[in-house]
Amino acid sequence: MDLSKRATAEFFGTFWLVFGGCGSAVLAAAFPNLGIGFVGVALAFGLTVLTMAFAIGHVSGCHLNPAVSIGLVTARRFPISELPAYIVAQVVGAVAGAGVLYLIASGKPGFSLAAGFASNGYADHSPGGYSLIACFVAEVVLTAFFLLVILGSTDERAPKGFAPIAIGLCLTLIHLISIPVTNTSVNPARSTGPAIFVGGWALSQLWLFWLAPILGAILGGLISTAFFAAPQPTLREEMSRDKP
């Protein structure tokens, strides 16, 4: 399929991830008397990926995340020539999703960006006050395992049709672990969307939520390629297959 159509799918998919995931945190997590809490937010992020994987997975692969795209390049599952178009579409989609969320959230009296607007942070801006090093390690490790699940569940030897469920549940688990630590990124685009609107500290700390997920994704891609990738045919086998 044409790259422009696949990039458009990534735009809408990432829009949905940020609007749905961050929207659950901003609008519903602590709703008076009956909020959905951390568990609800974690499930919302997983559901955005699960639903979009079924909706656009057959179009673009449903990366929705620059780190995932880079990890797939590392694992030789995605061409590096198409990486810039995907990353631009993902970031623009994330900013658009955060923008629509802002329009809705700001319609309530008393709304303030000072609450964080679901931005990611470390140290004083970590929900649990975790240090920069702790947040960095968490993001690297969680993104690495996210890539292992993505690559494993989409492997040609894996059961067919279940990858979206495994990936969505994995992202839910990641949020259950790390919302108190960094508010959970594992996705530079997801971090960029809200940070654009919060500005200040959120933008100054954004570097971590690009660097750590990308390093984790590369690590996950390398581990998967080294230990778990499907065996590749030898040159002799390829030559024999090509003979009439």
Short mmCIF file of N, CA, C and O in Angstrom, two decimals, residues 16 44-57 62 64 164 168:
data_model
loop_
_atom_site.label_atom_id
_atom_site.label_comp_id
_atom_site.label_asym_id
_atom_site.label_seq_id
_atom_site.Cartn_x
_atom_site.Cartn_y
_atom_site.Cartn_z
N TRP A 16 -5.71 8.32 18.28
CA TRP A 16 -6.61 7.55 19.14
C TRP A 16 -5.91 7.11 20.43
O TRP A 16 -6.49 7.13 21.51
N ALA A 44 -7.24 1.52 29.54
CA ALA A 44 -7.59 2.39 28.41
C ALA A 44 -6.46 2.45 27.39
O ALA A 44 -6.70 2.38 26.17
N PHE A 45 -5.22 2.58 27.85
CA PHE A 45 -4.09 2.59 26.92
C PHE A 45 -4.00 1.27 26.17
O PHE A 45 -3.76 1.24 24.96
N GLY A 46 -4.18 0.17 26.88
CA GLY A 46 -4.14 -1.13 26.21
C GLY A 46 -5.24 -1.28 25.18
O GLY A 46 -5.03 -1.82 24.09
N LEU A 47 -6.42 -0.76 25.51
CA LEU A 47 -7.55 -0.87 24.58
C LEU A 47 -7.36 -0.02 23.33
O LEU A 47 -7.82 -0.40 22.25
N THR A 48 -6.69 1.13 23.47
CA THR A 48 -6.46 1.94 22.26
C THR A 48 -5.60 1.18 21.27
O THR A 48 -5.86 1.20 20.06
N VAL A 49 -4.57 0.51 21.77
CA VAL A 49 -3.70 -0.25 20.88
C VAL A 49 -4.42 -1.48 20.33
O VAL A 49 -4.31 -1.80 19.15
N LEU A 50 -5.15 -2.17 21.19
CA LEU A 50 -5.88 -3.36 20.76
C LEU A 50 -6.88 -3.02 19.65
O LEU A 50 -6.93 -3.69 18.61
N THR A 51 -7.67 -1.97 19.85
CA THR A 51 -8.68 -1.63 18.85
C THR A 51 -8.05 -1.14 17.56
O THR A 51 -8.51 -1.50 16.46
N MET A 52 -7.00 -0.34 17.66
CA MET A 52 -6.36 0.16 16.45
C MET A 52 -5.59 -0.94 15.71
O MET A 52 -5.47 -0.91 14.49
N ALA A 53 -5.08 -1.90 16.45
CA ALA A 53 -4.37 -3.00 15.79
C ALA A 53 -5.30 -3.76 14.86
O ALA A 53 -4.92 -4.16 13.75
N PHE A 54 -6.55 -3.95 15.30
CA PHE A 54 -7.53 -4.59 14.44
C PHE A 54 -8.00 -3.66 13.33
O PHE A 54 -8.32 -4.09 12.23
N ALA A 55 -8.03 -2.35 13.62
CA ALA A 55 -8.56 -1.39 12.64
C ALA A 55 -7.57 -1.06 11.54
O ALA A 55 -7.95 -0.97 10.36
N ILE A 56 -6.29 -0.86 11.89
CA ILE A 56 -5.31 -0.42 10.89
C ILE A 56 -4.07 -1.30 10.82
O ILE A 56 -3.15 -1.00 10.06
N GLY A 57 -4.04 -2.38 11.59
CA GLY A 57 -2.86 -3.24 11.56
C GLY A 57 -2.56 -3.76 10.16
O GLY A 57 -1.40 -3.87 9.76
N CYS A 62 0.28 -0.73 12.44
CA CYS A 62 -0.15 -0.17 13.72
C CYS A 62 1.01 -0.02 14.71
O CYS A 62 1.00 -0.57 15.80
N LEU A 64 2.18 3.18 15.92
CA LEU A 64 1.67 4.23 16.82
C LEU A 64 2.74 4.77 17.77
O LEU A 64 2.41 5.38 18.79
N PRO A 164 -2.77 -8.59 18.33
CA PRO A 164 -3.33 -7.38 18.94
C PRO A 164 -3.68 -7.56 20.42
O PRO A 164 -3.51 -6.63 21.22
N GLY A 168 -1.87 -5.38 23.23
CA GLY A 168 -2.70 -4.52 24.05
C GLY A 168 -2.60 -4.84 25.53
O GLY A 168 -2.49 -3.94 26.38
#
